Coordinates of C-alpha atoms in Angstrom, one line a residue:
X1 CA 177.8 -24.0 -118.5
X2 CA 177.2 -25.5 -114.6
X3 CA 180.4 -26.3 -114.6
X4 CA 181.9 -22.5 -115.2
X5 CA 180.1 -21.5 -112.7
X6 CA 179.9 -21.6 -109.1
X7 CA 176.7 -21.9 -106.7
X8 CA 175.2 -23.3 -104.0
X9 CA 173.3 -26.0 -105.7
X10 CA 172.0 -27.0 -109.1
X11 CA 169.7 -28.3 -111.3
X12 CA 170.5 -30.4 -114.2
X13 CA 167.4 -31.0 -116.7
X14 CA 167.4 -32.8 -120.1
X15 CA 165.0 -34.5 -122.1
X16 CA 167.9 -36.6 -123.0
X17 CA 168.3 -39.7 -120.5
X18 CA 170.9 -41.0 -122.3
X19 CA 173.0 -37.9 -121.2
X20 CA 171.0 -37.5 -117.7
X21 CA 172.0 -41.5 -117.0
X22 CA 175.5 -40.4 -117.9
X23 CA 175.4 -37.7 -115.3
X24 CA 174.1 -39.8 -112.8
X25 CA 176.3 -42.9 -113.4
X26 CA 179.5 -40.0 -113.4
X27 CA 177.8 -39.0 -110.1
X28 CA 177.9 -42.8 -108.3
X29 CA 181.1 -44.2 -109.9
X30 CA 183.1 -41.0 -110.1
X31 CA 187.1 -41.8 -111.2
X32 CA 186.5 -45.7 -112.0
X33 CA 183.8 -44.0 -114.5
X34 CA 186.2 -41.8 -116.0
X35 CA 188.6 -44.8 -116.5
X36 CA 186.4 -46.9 -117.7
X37 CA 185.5 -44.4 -120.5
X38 CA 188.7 -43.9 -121.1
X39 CA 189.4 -47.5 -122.6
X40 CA 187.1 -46.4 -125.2
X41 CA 189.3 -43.7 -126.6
X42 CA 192.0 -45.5 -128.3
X43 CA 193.4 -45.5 -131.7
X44 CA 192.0 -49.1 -132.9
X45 CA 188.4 -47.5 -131.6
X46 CA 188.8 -44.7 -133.8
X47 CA 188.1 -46.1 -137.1
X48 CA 185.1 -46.3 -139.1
X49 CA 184.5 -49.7 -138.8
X50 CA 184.9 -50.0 -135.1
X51 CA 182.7 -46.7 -134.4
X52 CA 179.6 -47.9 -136.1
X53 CA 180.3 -51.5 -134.3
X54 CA 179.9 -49.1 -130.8
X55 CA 177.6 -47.6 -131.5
X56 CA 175.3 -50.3 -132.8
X57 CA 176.9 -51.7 -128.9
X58 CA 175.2 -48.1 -127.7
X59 CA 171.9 -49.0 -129.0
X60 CA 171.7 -52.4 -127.9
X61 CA 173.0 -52.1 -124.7
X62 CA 171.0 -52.2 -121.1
X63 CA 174.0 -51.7 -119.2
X64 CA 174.0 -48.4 -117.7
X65 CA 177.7 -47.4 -117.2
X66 CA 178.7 -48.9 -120.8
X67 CA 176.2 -47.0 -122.2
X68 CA 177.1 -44.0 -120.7
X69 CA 180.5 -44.4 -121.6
X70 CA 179.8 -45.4 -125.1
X71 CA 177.8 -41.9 -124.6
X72 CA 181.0 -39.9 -124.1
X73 CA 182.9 -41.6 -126.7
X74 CA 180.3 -41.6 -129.7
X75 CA 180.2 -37.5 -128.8
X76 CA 183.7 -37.0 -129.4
X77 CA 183.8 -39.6 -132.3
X78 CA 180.6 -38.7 -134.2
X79 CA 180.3 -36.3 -136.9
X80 CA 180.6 -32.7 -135.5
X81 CA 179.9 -33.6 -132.2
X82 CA 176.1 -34.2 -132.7
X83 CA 173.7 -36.2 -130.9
X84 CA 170.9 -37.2 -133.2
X85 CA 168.2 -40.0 -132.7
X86 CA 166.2 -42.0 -135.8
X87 CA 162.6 -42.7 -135.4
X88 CA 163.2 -45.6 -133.2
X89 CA 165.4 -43.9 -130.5
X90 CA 168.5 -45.5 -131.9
X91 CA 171.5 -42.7 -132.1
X92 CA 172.6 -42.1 -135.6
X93 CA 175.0 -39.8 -136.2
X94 CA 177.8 -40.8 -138.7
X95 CA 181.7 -41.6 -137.9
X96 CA 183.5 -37.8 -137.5
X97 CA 187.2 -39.0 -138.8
X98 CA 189.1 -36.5 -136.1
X99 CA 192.7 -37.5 -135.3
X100 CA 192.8 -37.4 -132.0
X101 CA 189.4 -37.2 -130.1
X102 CA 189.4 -35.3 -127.0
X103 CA 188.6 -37.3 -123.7
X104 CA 187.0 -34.8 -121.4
X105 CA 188.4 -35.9 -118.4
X106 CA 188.9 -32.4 -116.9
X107 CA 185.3 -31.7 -117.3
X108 CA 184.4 -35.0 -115.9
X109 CA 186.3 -34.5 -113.3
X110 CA 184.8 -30.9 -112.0
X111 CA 181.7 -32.5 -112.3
X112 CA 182.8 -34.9 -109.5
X113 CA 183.8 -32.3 -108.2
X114 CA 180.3 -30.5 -107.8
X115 CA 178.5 -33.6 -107.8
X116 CA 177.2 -33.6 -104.5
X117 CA 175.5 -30.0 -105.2
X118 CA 173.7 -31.0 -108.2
X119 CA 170.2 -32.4 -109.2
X120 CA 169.9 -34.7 -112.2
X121 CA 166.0 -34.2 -113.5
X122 CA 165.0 -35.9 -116.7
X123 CA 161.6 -34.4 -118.5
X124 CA 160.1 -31.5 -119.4
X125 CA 161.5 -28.2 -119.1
X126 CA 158.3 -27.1 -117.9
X127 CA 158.8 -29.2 -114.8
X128 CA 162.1 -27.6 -113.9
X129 CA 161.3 -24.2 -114.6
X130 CA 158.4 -24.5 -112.0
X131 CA 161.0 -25.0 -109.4
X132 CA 162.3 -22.1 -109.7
X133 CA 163.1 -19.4 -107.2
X134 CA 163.3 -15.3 -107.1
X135 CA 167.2 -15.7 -106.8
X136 CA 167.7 -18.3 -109.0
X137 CA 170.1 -18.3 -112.4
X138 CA 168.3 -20.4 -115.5
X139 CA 170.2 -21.5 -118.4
X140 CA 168.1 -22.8 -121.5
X141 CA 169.7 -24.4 -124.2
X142 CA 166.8 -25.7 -126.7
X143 CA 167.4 -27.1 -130.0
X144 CA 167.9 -24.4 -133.0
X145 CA 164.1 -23.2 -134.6
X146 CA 164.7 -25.0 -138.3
X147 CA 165.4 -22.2 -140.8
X148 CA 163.6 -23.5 -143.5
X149 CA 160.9 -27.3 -143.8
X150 CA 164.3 -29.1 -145.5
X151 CA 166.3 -28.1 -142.8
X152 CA 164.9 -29.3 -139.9
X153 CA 166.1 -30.8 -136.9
X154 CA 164.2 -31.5 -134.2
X155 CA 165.9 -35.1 -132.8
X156 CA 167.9 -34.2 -129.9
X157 CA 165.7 -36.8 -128.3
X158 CA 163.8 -39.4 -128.7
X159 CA 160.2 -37.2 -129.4
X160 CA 162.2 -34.2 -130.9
X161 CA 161.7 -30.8 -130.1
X162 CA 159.1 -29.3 -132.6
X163 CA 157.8 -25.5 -133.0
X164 CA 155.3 -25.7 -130.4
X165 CA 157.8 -26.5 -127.9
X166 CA 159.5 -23.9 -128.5
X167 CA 157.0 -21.3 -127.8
X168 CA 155.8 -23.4 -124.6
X169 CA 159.6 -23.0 -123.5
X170 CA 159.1 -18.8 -124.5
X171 CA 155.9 -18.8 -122.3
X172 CA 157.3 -20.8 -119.5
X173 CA 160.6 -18.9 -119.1
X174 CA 158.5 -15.8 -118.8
X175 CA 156.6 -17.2 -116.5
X176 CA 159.8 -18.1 -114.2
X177 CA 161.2 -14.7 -114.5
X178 CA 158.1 -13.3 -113.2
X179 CA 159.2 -15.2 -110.2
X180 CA 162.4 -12.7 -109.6

């Protein structure tokens, strides 16, 4: 959504580092980035085989701008798009068998483009949200409340997202609107 938009400034907040690192590693390295992840999305990388070989590379991985390109291309090759952590903080989403996986190079690239008006935060909502000003525009995008006990998921991140997160995010955003 920050990036159909225009303002001054931003703030960028997720639980998720793995998507925060990719943010800020977008942010420092910029078009080599973008390249770089690129070389990922090819057609001998988009078989079963070789996805569960990256992202097991994902997992293992302490080197911050292959991770965060292995980020962008498990996203477009994993099953519906998800981003889903195991107990252990490993990602484990299954292979998504698309023909062509879109690179998001535009996107990327108005990032860049905005880069040097945004803030990269990683941690509690509740920490972000008490930043915030009268004329400020918030945007809260929190996992979906599981319908039924089977049907629950929670593991956006590692630590999930349970029930009484979500009504400590309720509480907090009215506290911030209070604000306006």
């Amino acid at each position: 959504l920050s990036l159909a938009l225009e303002f001054e400034a931003y703030l960028l907040n997720d639980m998720n580092s793995d998507l925060i690192e990719l943010y800020n590693v977008l942010k420092n390295e910029r078009q080599a980035f973008i390249d770089f992840t690129r070389s990922f999305f090819t057609s001998d990388n988009n078989q079963e085989t070789r996805f569960y070989e990256l992202r097991d590379r994902f997992n293992n991985s302490n080197d911050l701008a292959e991770c965060s390109a292995l980020f962008v291309y498990l996203n477009r090759h994993a099953f519906n798009g998800l981003c889903r952590y195991n107990s252990k903080g490993g990602f484990n989403v299954p292979f998504g068998r698309y023909k062509s996986p879109y690179f998001p190079e535009i996107e990327m690239q108005e990032f860049i483009r905005k880069s040097d008006r945004i803030e990269l935060m990683c941690g509690d909502f509740q920490e972000a949200l008490s930043r915030v000003g009268a004329d400020d525009v918030v945007y809260c995008d929190p996992p979906y409340v599981p319908l039924s006990a089977t049907a629950s998921f929670t593991a956006y991140a590692k630590g999930g997202f349970n029930l009484d997160d979500q009504n400590r995010l309720v509480d907090t955003a009215k506290k911030a609107s209070e604000k306006a």
